[in-house]
Short mmCIF file of C-alpha atoms and ligand atoms in Angstrom, two decimals:
data_model
loop_
_atom_site.label_atom_id
_atom_site.label_comp_id
_atom_site.label_asym_id
_atom_site.label_seq_id
_atom_site.Cartn_x
_atom_site.Cartn_y
_atom_site.Cartn_z
CA UNK A 5 19.56 14.85 19.05
CA UNK A 6 17.66 13.98 15.87
CA UNK A 7 17.40 16.68 13.22
CA UNK A 8 14.50 17.98 11.17
CA UNK A 9 14.97 17.80 7.40
CA UNK A 10 13.83 20.78 5.36
CA UNK A 11 11.71 19.78 2.38
CA UNK A 12 10.87 23.36 1.33
CA UNK A 13 11.28 26.78 2.87
CA UNK A 14 9.29 26.69 6.14
CA UNK A 15 8.34 23.03 5.76
CA UNK A 16 10.31 20.29 7.52
CA UNK A 17 10.09 16.53 7.87
CA UNK A 18 10.04 15.69 11.58
CA UNK A 19 9.04 12.02 11.41
CA UNK A 20 10.73 8.82 12.53
CA UNK A 21 12.58 5.97 10.82
CA UNK A 22 11.63 2.43 11.85
CA UNK A 23 14.63 0.52 10.54
CA UNK A 24 13.78 -2.82 12.10
CA UNK A 25 10.05 -3.37 11.72
CA UNK A 26 9.65 -6.56 9.70
CA UNK A 27 5.95 -7.17 10.10
CA UNK A 28 3.12 -4.64 9.88
CA UNK A 29 -0.23 -6.19 10.74
CA UNK A 30 0.37 -9.18 8.50
CA UNK A 31 2.41 -7.39 5.83
CA UNK A 32 6.14 -8.05 5.61
CA UNK A 33 8.27 -4.91 5.74
CA UNK A 34 11.67 -6.25 4.77
CA UNK A 35 13.01 -2.71 4.21
CA UNK A 36 11.52 -1.21 7.38
CA UNK A 37 9.40 1.91 7.16
CA UNK A 38 9.11 5.53 8.20
CA UNK A 39 6.32 7.42 9.95
CA UNK A 40 6.38 10.84 8.35
CA UNK A 41 5.26 13.96 10.17
CA UNK A 42 5.71 17.45 8.76
CA UNK A 43 6.03 20.81 10.40
CA UNK A 44 4.61 23.73 8.39
CA UNK A 45 5.71 27.11 9.72
CA UNK A 46 4.09 30.37 8.71
CA UNK A 47 3.03 33.05 11.18
CA UNK A 48 1.31 30.12 12.85
CA UNK A 49 2.65 26.56 12.91
CA UNK A 50 0.96 23.28 12.05
CA UNK A 51 2.21 19.76 12.58
CA UNK A 52 0.81 17.43 9.92
CA UNK A 53 0.35 13.95 11.44
CA UNK A 54 2.39 12.34 14.19
CA UNK A 55 4.14 8.97 14.47
CA UNK A 56 3.66 5.55 16.08
CA UNK A 57 3.57 5.95 19.88
CA UNK A 58 7.00 4.42 20.54
CA UNK A 59 8.62 6.89 18.14
CA UNK A 60 7.33 10.00 19.90
CA UNK A 61 10.76 10.88 21.40
CA UNK A 62 12.32 10.78 17.93
CA UNK A 63 9.65 13.09 16.49
CA UNK A 64 9.90 15.43 19.46
CA UNK A 65 13.66 15.61 19.13
CA UNK A 66 13.39 16.53 15.45
CA UNK A 67 10.84 19.26 16.25
CA UNK A 68 13.04 20.58 19.05
CA UNK A 69 15.94 20.87 16.59
CA UNK A 70 14.10 23.77 14.94
CA UNK A 71 11.51 25.12 17.41
CA UNK A 72 9.89 24.83 20.77
CA UNK A 73 7.08 22.24 20.41
CA UNK A 74 4.95 24.28 22.83
CA UNK A 75 4.64 26.93 20.10
CA UNK A 76 2.83 24.61 17.68
CA UNK A 77 -0.69 25.92 17.05
CA UNK A 78 -2.35 23.15 15.05
CA UNK A 79 -2.09 19.39 14.66
CA UNK A 80 -3.57 18.17 11.38
CA UNK A 81 -4.75 14.58 11.74
CA UNK A 82 -4.96 13.21 8.22
CA UNK A 83 -5.61 9.67 9.46
CA UNK A 84 -6.47 8.06 12.80
CA UNK A 85 -4.63 4.75 12.33
CA UNK A 86 -2.18 4.30 15.15
CA UNK A 87 1.01 4.43 13.08
CA UNK A 88 0.15 8.12 12.57
CA UNK A 89 -1.99 9.02 15.57
CA UNK A 90 -0.31 6.88 18.25
CA UNK A 91 1.81 9.77 19.51
CA UNK A 92 -1.14 12.19 19.82
CA UNK A 93 -1.81 11.57 23.55
CA UNK A 94 1.89 12.08 24.36
CA UNK A 95 2.02 15.16 22.14
CA UNK A 96 -1.08 16.58 23.88
CA UNK A 97 0.67 16.24 27.24
CA UNK A 98 3.52 18.38 25.91
CA UNK A 99 1.40 20.82 23.90
CA UNK A 100 -1.97 20.91 25.70
CA UNK A 101 -3.27 24.01 23.91
CA UNK A 102 -2.79 22.70 20.38
CA UNK A 103 -5.88 22.69 18.13
CA UNK A 104 -6.46 19.38 16.34
CA UNK A 105 -8.00 19.33 12.88
CA UNK A 106 -9.54 16.37 11.08
CA UNK A 107 -12.62 15.03 9.29
CA UNK A 108 -15.86 14.15 11.05
CA UNK A 109 -14.95 10.47 10.76
CA UNK A 110 -11.52 11.22 12.19
CA UNK A 111 -13.13 12.77 15.27
CA UNK A 112 -15.18 9.59 15.78
CA UNK A 113 -12.15 7.33 15.19
CA UNK A 114 -9.92 9.26 17.61
CA UNK A 115 -12.63 9.07 20.30
CA UNK A 116 -12.78 5.28 19.89
CA UNK A 117 -9.00 4.95 19.95
CA UNK A 118 -8.00 7.26 22.78
CA UNK A 119 -11.16 7.64 24.87
CA UNK A 120 -10.39 11.21 25.71
CA UNK A 121 -11.93 14.53 24.86
CA UNK A 122 -9.64 15.97 22.21
CA UNK A 123 -9.91 19.59 21.04
CA UNK A 124 -10.55 18.73 17.42
CA UNK A 125 -12.09 20.93 14.77
CA UNK A 126 -13.96 19.33 11.89
CA UNK A 127 -13.02 20.21 8.31
CA UNK A 128 -14.49 19.24 4.96
CA UNK A 129 -13.23 19.15 1.39
CA UNK A 130 -12.20 22.62 0.25
CA UNK A 131 -11.85 24.08 3.74
CA UNK A 132 -8.72 26.13 4.28
CA UNK A 133 -6.58 27.05 7.24
CA UNK A 134 -4.34 30.09 6.98
CA UNK A 135 -1.04 29.98 8.80
CA UNK A 136 -0.24 33.50 7.63
CA UNK A 137 1.99 33.13 4.59
CA UNK A 138 1.05 29.45 4.15
CA UNK A 139 -2.41 28.08 3.50
CA UNK A 140 -3.49 24.51 4.16
CA UNK A 141 -6.36 23.16 2.11
CA UNK A 142 -8.12 19.93 3.04
CA UNK A 143 -9.54 17.17 0.89
CA UNK A 144 -11.54 14.33 2.39
CA UNK A 145 -10.33 10.98 1.04
CA UNK A 146 -13.12 8.75 2.33
CA UNK A 147 -12.06 5.07 2.44
CA UNK A 148 -8.56 5.78 1.13
CA UNK A 149 -8.00 3.81 3.07
CA UNK A 150 -10.14 4.47 6.17
CA UNK A 151 -13.36 6.47 6.49
CA UNK A 152 -11.44 9.25 8.25
CA UNK A 153 -8.65 9.64 5.68
CA UNK A 154 -7.83 13.15 4.50
CA UNK A 155 -5.27 14.84 2.27
CA UNK A 156 -3.69 18.18 3.19
CA UNK A 157 -2.45 20.50 0.47
CA UNK A 158 -0.11 23.45 0.98
CA UNK A 159 -1.24 25.97 -1.60
CA UNK A 160 1.76 28.30 -1.77
CA UNK A 161 4.23 25.41 -2.11
CA UNK A 162 2.07 23.01 -4.20
CA UNK A 163 2.79 20.15 -1.80
CA UNK A 164 0.26 17.37 -1.29
CA UNK A 165 0.38 15.44 2.00
CA UNK A 166 -1.87 12.47 1.31
CA UNK A 167 -0.97 10.40 4.36
CA UNK A 168 -0.92 6.69 3.35
CA UNK A 169 -1.60 7.50 -0.31
CA UNK A 170 1.52 7.18 -2.53
CA UNK A 171 3.45 5.79 0.47
CA UNK A 172 5.89 2.91 0.71
CA UNK A 173 7.24 0.87 3.60
CA UNK A 174 10.85 1.85 3.04
CA UNK A 175 13.40 3.05 5.62
CA UNK A 176 16.18 5.33 4.43
CA UNK A 177 18.29 8.20 5.68
CA UNK A 178 17.50 9.92 2.40
CA UNK A 179 14.12 11.63 2.31
CA UNK A 180 13.60 12.14 -1.42
CA UNK A 181 12.82 9.95 -4.43
CA UNK A 182 15.88 11.14 -6.38
CA UNK A 183 18.21 10.14 -3.54
CA UNK A 184 17.03 6.52 -3.42
CA UNK A 185 16.99 3.66 -5.96
CA UNK A 186 13.80 4.51 -7.84
CA UNK A 187 13.00 0.96 -8.95
CA UNK A 188 13.15 -0.29 -5.36
CA UNK A 189 10.97 2.56 -4.13
CA UNK A 190 8.44 1.99 -6.93
CA UNK A 191 8.41 -1.72 -6.04
CA UNK A 192 7.61 -0.89 -2.42
CA UNK A 193 4.93 1.57 -3.58
CA UNK A 194 3.40 -1.22 -5.69
CA UNK A 195 3.48 -3.61 -2.75
CA UNK A 196 1.80 -0.97 -0.58
CA UNK A 197 -0.90 -0.37 -3.17
CA UNK A 198 -1.44 -4.10 -3.76
CA UNK A 199 -1.90 -4.91 -0.09
CA UNK A 200 -3.52 -1.77 1.31
CA UNK A 201 -5.27 0.24 -1.38
CA UNK A 202 -6.25 -2.29 -4.05
CA UNK A 203 -9.72 -3.11 -2.65
CA UNK A 204 -10.51 0.61 -2.74
CA UNK A 205 -9.03 1.18 -6.21
CA UNK A 206 -12.33 2.28 -7.83
CA UNK A 207 -12.35 5.31 -5.50
CA UNK A 208 -8.98 6.54 -6.72
CA UNK A 209 -9.75 7.81 -10.26
CA UNK A 210 -12.70 9.96 -9.00
CA UNK A 211 -10.46 11.38 -6.27
CA UNK A 212 -7.69 12.18 -8.73
CA UNK A 213 -10.34 13.82 -10.94
CA UNK A 214 -11.49 15.89 -7.96
CA UNK A 215 -7.89 16.99 -7.36
CA UNK A 216 -7.68 18.06 -11.01
CA UNK A 217 -10.98 19.95 -10.73
CA UNK A 218 -9.73 21.81 -7.68
CA UNK A 219 -6.90 23.05 -9.94
CA UNK A 220 -4.22 22.30 -7.43
CA UNK A 221 -0.86 21.87 -9.11
CA UNK A 222 1.20 19.19 -7.40
CA UNK A 223 4.94 19.76 -7.36
CA UNK A 224 5.71 17.50 -4.44
CA UNK A 225 3.93 14.58 -2.76
CA UNK A 226 4.87 14.04 0.87
CA UNK A 227 3.23 10.82 2.08
CA UNK A 228 3.21 9.40 5.60
CA UNK A 229 5.44 6.41 4.79
CA UNK A 230 8.72 6.23 2.90
CA UNK A 231 10.28 8.77 0.61
CA UNK A 232 8.94 12.11 -0.62
CA UNK A 233 8.17 12.45 -4.32
CA UNK A 234 9.84 15.68 -5.46
CA UNK A 235 11.38 14.65 -8.80
CA UNK A 236 8.90 11.99 -9.89
CA UNK A 237 5.42 12.92 -8.60
CA UNK A 238 3.94 12.34 -12.07
CA UNK A 239 5.43 8.84 -12.14
CA UNK A 240 3.69 7.74 -8.94
CA UNK A 241 0.43 9.46 -9.92
CA UNK A 242 0.51 7.62 -13.26
CA UNK A 243 1.27 4.33 -11.49
CA UNK A 244 -1.71 4.87 -9.15
CA UNK A 245 -3.91 5.71 -12.14
CA UNK A 246 -2.89 2.46 -13.88
CA UNK A 247 -3.08 0.25 -10.78
CA UNK A 248 -6.48 1.60 -9.84
CA UNK A 249 -7.80 0.64 -13.28
CA UNK A 250 -6.35 -2.86 -13.11
CA UNK A 251 -3.81 -2.14 -15.86
CA UNK A 252 -1.07 -4.80 -15.63
CA UNK A 253 1.86 -6.03 -17.69
CA UNK A 254 1.85 -8.84 -20.27
CA UNK A 255 3.08 -11.13 -17.58
CA UNK A 256 1.86 -14.44 -16.18
CA UNK A 257 2.23 -15.71 -12.64
CA UNK A 258 2.14 -19.39 -11.80
CA UNK A 259 1.25 -19.57 -8.12
CA UNK A 260 1.18 -23.00 -6.51
CA UNK A 261 1.82 -25.30 -3.59
CA UNK A 262 2.83 -28.91 -3.87
CA UNK A 263 2.89 -32.02 -1.69
CA UNK A 264 5.05 -34.53 -3.61
CA UNK A 265 6.26 -32.22 -6.42
CA UNK A 266 3.60 -33.36 -8.90
CA UNK A 267 1.86 -29.98 -8.95
CA UNK A 268 5.27 -28.31 -9.04
CA UNK A 269 6.30 -30.45 -12.03
CA UNK A 270 3.09 -29.36 -13.76
CA UNK A 271 3.87 -25.72 -12.90
CA UNK A 272 7.28 -25.98 -14.54
CA UNK A 273 5.85 -27.59 -17.68
CA UNK A 274 3.18 -24.87 -17.95
CA UNK A 275 5.96 -22.31 -17.59
CA UNK A 276 7.83 -24.00 -20.45
CA UNK A 277 4.81 -23.56 -22.69
CA UNK A 278 4.43 -19.89 -21.74
CA UNK A 279 8.16 -19.24 -22.13
CA UNK A 280 8.18 -20.95 -25.55
CA UNK A 281 5.61 -18.36 -26.60
CA UNK A 282 8.05 -15.64 -25.49
CA UNK A 283 5.89 -14.37 -22.63
CA UNK A 284 7.33 -13.27 -19.29
CA UNK A 285 6.28 -15.57 -16.47
CA UNK A 286 7.27 -16.42 -12.94
CA UNK A 287 6.74 -19.37 -10.59
CA UNK A 288 5.74 -18.61 -7.03
CA UNK A 289 5.60 -21.31 -4.38
CA UNK A 290 3.12 -19.99 -1.83
CA UNK A 291 4.88 -21.52 1.17
CA UNK A 292 8.18 -19.90 0.20
CA UNK A 293 6.85 -16.41 -0.47
CA UNK A 294 4.88 -14.18 1.86
CA UNK A 295 1.37 -13.33 0.69
CA UNK A 296 2.12 -9.58 0.84
CA UNK A 297 5.02 -10.09 -1.59
CA UNK A 298 2.84 -12.29 -3.81
CA UNK A 299 0.28 -9.47 -3.97
CA UNK A 300 2.89 -7.11 -5.41
CA UNK A 301 3.53 -9.66 -8.19
CA UNK A 302 -0.20 -10.15 -8.76
CA UNK A 303 -0.73 -6.40 -9.17
CA UNK A 304 1.54 -6.32 -12.20
CA UNK A 305 0.41 -9.58 -13.87
CA UNK A 306 -2.53 -10.06 -16.25
CA UNK A 307 -2.95 -13.81 -15.78
CA UNK A 308 -2.77 -15.95 -12.66
CA UNK A 309 -2.27 -19.69 -13.10
CA UNK A 310 -3.13 -21.20 -9.76
CA UNK A 311 -2.02 -24.70 -8.84
CA UNK A 312 -3.02 -26.83 -5.88
CA UNK A 313 -2.97 -30.48 -4.98
CA UNK A 314 -6.32 -31.81 -3.82
CA UNK A 315 -6.35 -32.54 -0.10
CA UNK A 316 -9.32 -33.55 2.02
CA UNK A 317 -11.60 -32.99 -0.98
CA UNK A 318 -10.52 -29.39 -1.40
CA UNK A 319 -7.80 -26.83 -2.04
CA UNK A 320 -4.44 -27.11 -0.26
CA UNK A 321 -4.70 -24.79 2.80
CA UNK A 322 -1.92 -22.36 1.81
CA UNK A 323 -3.45 -21.84 -1.63
CA UNK A 324 -6.91 -21.48 -0.07
CA UNK A 325 -5.54 -18.88 2.34
CA UNK A 326 -4.02 -16.90 -0.51
CA UNK A 327 -7.33 -17.02 -2.40
CA UNK A 328 -9.17 -15.66 0.66
CA UNK A 329 -6.63 -12.85 1.01
CA UNK A 330 -6.87 -12.12 -2.71
CA UNK A 331 -10.67 -12.06 -2.61
CA UNK A 332 -10.60 -9.36 0.07
CA UNK A 333 -8.23 -7.26 -2.03
CA UNK A 334 -10.58 -7.39 -5.04
CA UNK A 335 -8.11 -7.48 -7.94
CA UNK A 336 -9.41 -6.02 -11.18
CA UNK A 337 -9.35 -7.42 -14.73
CA UNK A 338 -7.52 -10.68 -14.06
CA UNK A 339 -7.62 -13.84 -16.11
CA UNK A 340 -7.04 -17.20 -14.45
CA UNK A 341 -6.47 -20.91 -14.91
CA UNK A 342 -6.34 -23.74 -12.34
CA UNK A 343 -4.17 -26.85 -12.30
CA UNK A 344 -2.93 -29.49 -9.91
CA UNK A 345 -2.47 -33.15 -9.11
CA UNK A 346 -4.82 -35.34 -7.12
CA UNK A 347 -5.05 -38.88 -5.80
CA UNK A 348 -8.70 -39.82 -6.20
CA UNK A 349 -11.13 -36.86 -6.03
CA UNK A 350 -9.59 -33.84 -7.82
CA UNK A 351 -11.90 -31.33 -6.12
CA UNK A 352 -9.26 -28.56 -5.91
CA UNK A 353 -9.55 -27.51 -9.57
CA UNK A 354 -13.31 -26.78 -9.61
CA UNK A 355 -12.97 -25.09 -6.22
CA UNK A 356 -10.24 -22.77 -7.55
CA UNK A 357 -12.35 -22.08 -10.64
CA UNK A 358 -15.28 -21.13 -8.40
CA UNK A 359 -13.04 -18.86 -6.31
CA UNK A 360 -11.68 -17.15 -9.43
CA UNK A 361 -15.17 -16.65 -10.89
CA UNK A 362 -16.34 -15.20 -7.55
CA UNK A 363 -13.55 -12.62 -7.86
CA UNK A 364 -14.64 -11.72 -11.39
CA UNK A 365 -11.71 -13.42 -13.14
CA UNK A 366 -12.10 -14.49 -16.73
CA UNK A 367 -11.38 -18.22 -16.48
CA UNK A 368 -9.69 -18.99 -19.78
CA UNK A 369 -9.60 -22.79 -19.51
CA UNK A 370 -11.49 -25.36 -17.40
CA UNK A 371 -8.14 -26.28 -15.87
CA UNK A 372 -5.87 -29.28 -15.87
CA UNK A 373 -5.67 -32.01 -13.28
CA UNK A 374 -3.36 -35.01 -13.20
CA UNK A 375 -3.78 -38.18 -11.15
CA UNK A 376 -0.83 -38.78 -8.80
CA UNK A 377 2.40 -38.18 -10.75
CA UNK A 378 2.44 -36.52 -14.21
CA UNK A 379 3.67 -38.74 -17.06
CA UNK A 380 5.04 -37.70 -20.41
CA UNK A 381 1.63 -37.11 -21.97
CA UNK A 382 0.47 -35.12 -18.95
CA UNK A 383 3.51 -32.87 -19.23
CA UNK A 384 2.88 -32.33 -22.93
CA UNK A 385 -0.65 -31.26 -21.96
CA UNK A 386 0.83 -28.83 -19.41
CA UNK A 387 3.11 -27.31 -22.07
CA UNK A 388 0.14 -27.01 -24.41
CA UNK A 389 -1.86 -25.34 -21.65
CA UNK A 390 1.01 -22.89 -21.14
CA UNK A 391 0.95 -22.05 -24.85
CA UNK A 392 -2.82 -21.55 -24.75
CA UNK A 393 -2.52 -19.27 -21.70
CA UNK A 394 0.21 -17.20 -23.37
CA UNK A 395 -1.95 -16.86 -26.47
CA UNK A 396 -4.83 -15.50 -24.40
CA UNK A 397 -2.93 -12.40 -23.25
FE1 FEO B 16 -0.08 4.17 7.67
FE2 FEO B 16 -3.42 3.54 7.47
O1 FEO B 16 -1.79 3.87 8.31
#
């Protein structure tokens, strides 16, 4: 039997640990993930979110370790995506009289997902639900990251349950931030933000302002993935504030693909120039790194130096794919430079420049292209370009 884990008096984690998931709709989850559900027990009882359908038995077992599931009065649906709502139909079979609670958009999304008439009550920002000695307050979080998204706040305990917000794909037996390696958890939180929330970043500061205005002190953040922030909630809130404003480190990424190592040789020479200026930089070969990992690196870097050989009068497909992915994620406040080798046309460089301009990058140099294999003078030009890029930080 699985056990519930108490996170505060009357509040227990009853979610599931997915140790072996390695791919999450196109995002690599090398450390697995968790689907967090929470049981809040006052005079009445509410379950906040469920788990992915296949993990229903694990959630049920954790609930049964502390109470009879049939006695649950409310199911708060913070988000309709199936990693959190997938177990709802199974849960409804076991607890048919439970009252569901969600936003108007959540009602519509659940109808489209499960095609059944669910007993769901609509709530709006500021609405409250009393469980007796515990009060749940709701905050609509439109487009963070779906139209239905909602945060639930437990007033007496100052716990925010923001579903995907502040989450990380990270599997662990330990439930809290101070029980896990913080740097690793923060890295997974950054990857999550970079791949899931970044396109919606402009909505985050107004939401955080709204939270402040509602005067709700936050002592603990219990998201729907990964660990619970009990010792470092301010750290993750500050990180979200910075990421949502496009604040990055003085760090340069050189992202490239290569056919016959000419573009790679250029990448290394550019890196030499940047390193000589004492600036942190990193080379990333796009075929040897997954795009979701590259996004984490992009989030924390001010300048992207993007290299591609020219092929078929255009950008090398892997670099083009990354640029398409990046465009959808709408990075803020980036600077960029293009480089690469070519045989006869050299069309990749202007195409990368166009892509960067379309994303609002400040293009700090027209870019550098080299015919076939770089010679000594070409490499000196690459080093000089690296120095120029470093100086533009
Ligand atoms: Fe974790 Fe948007 O689902």
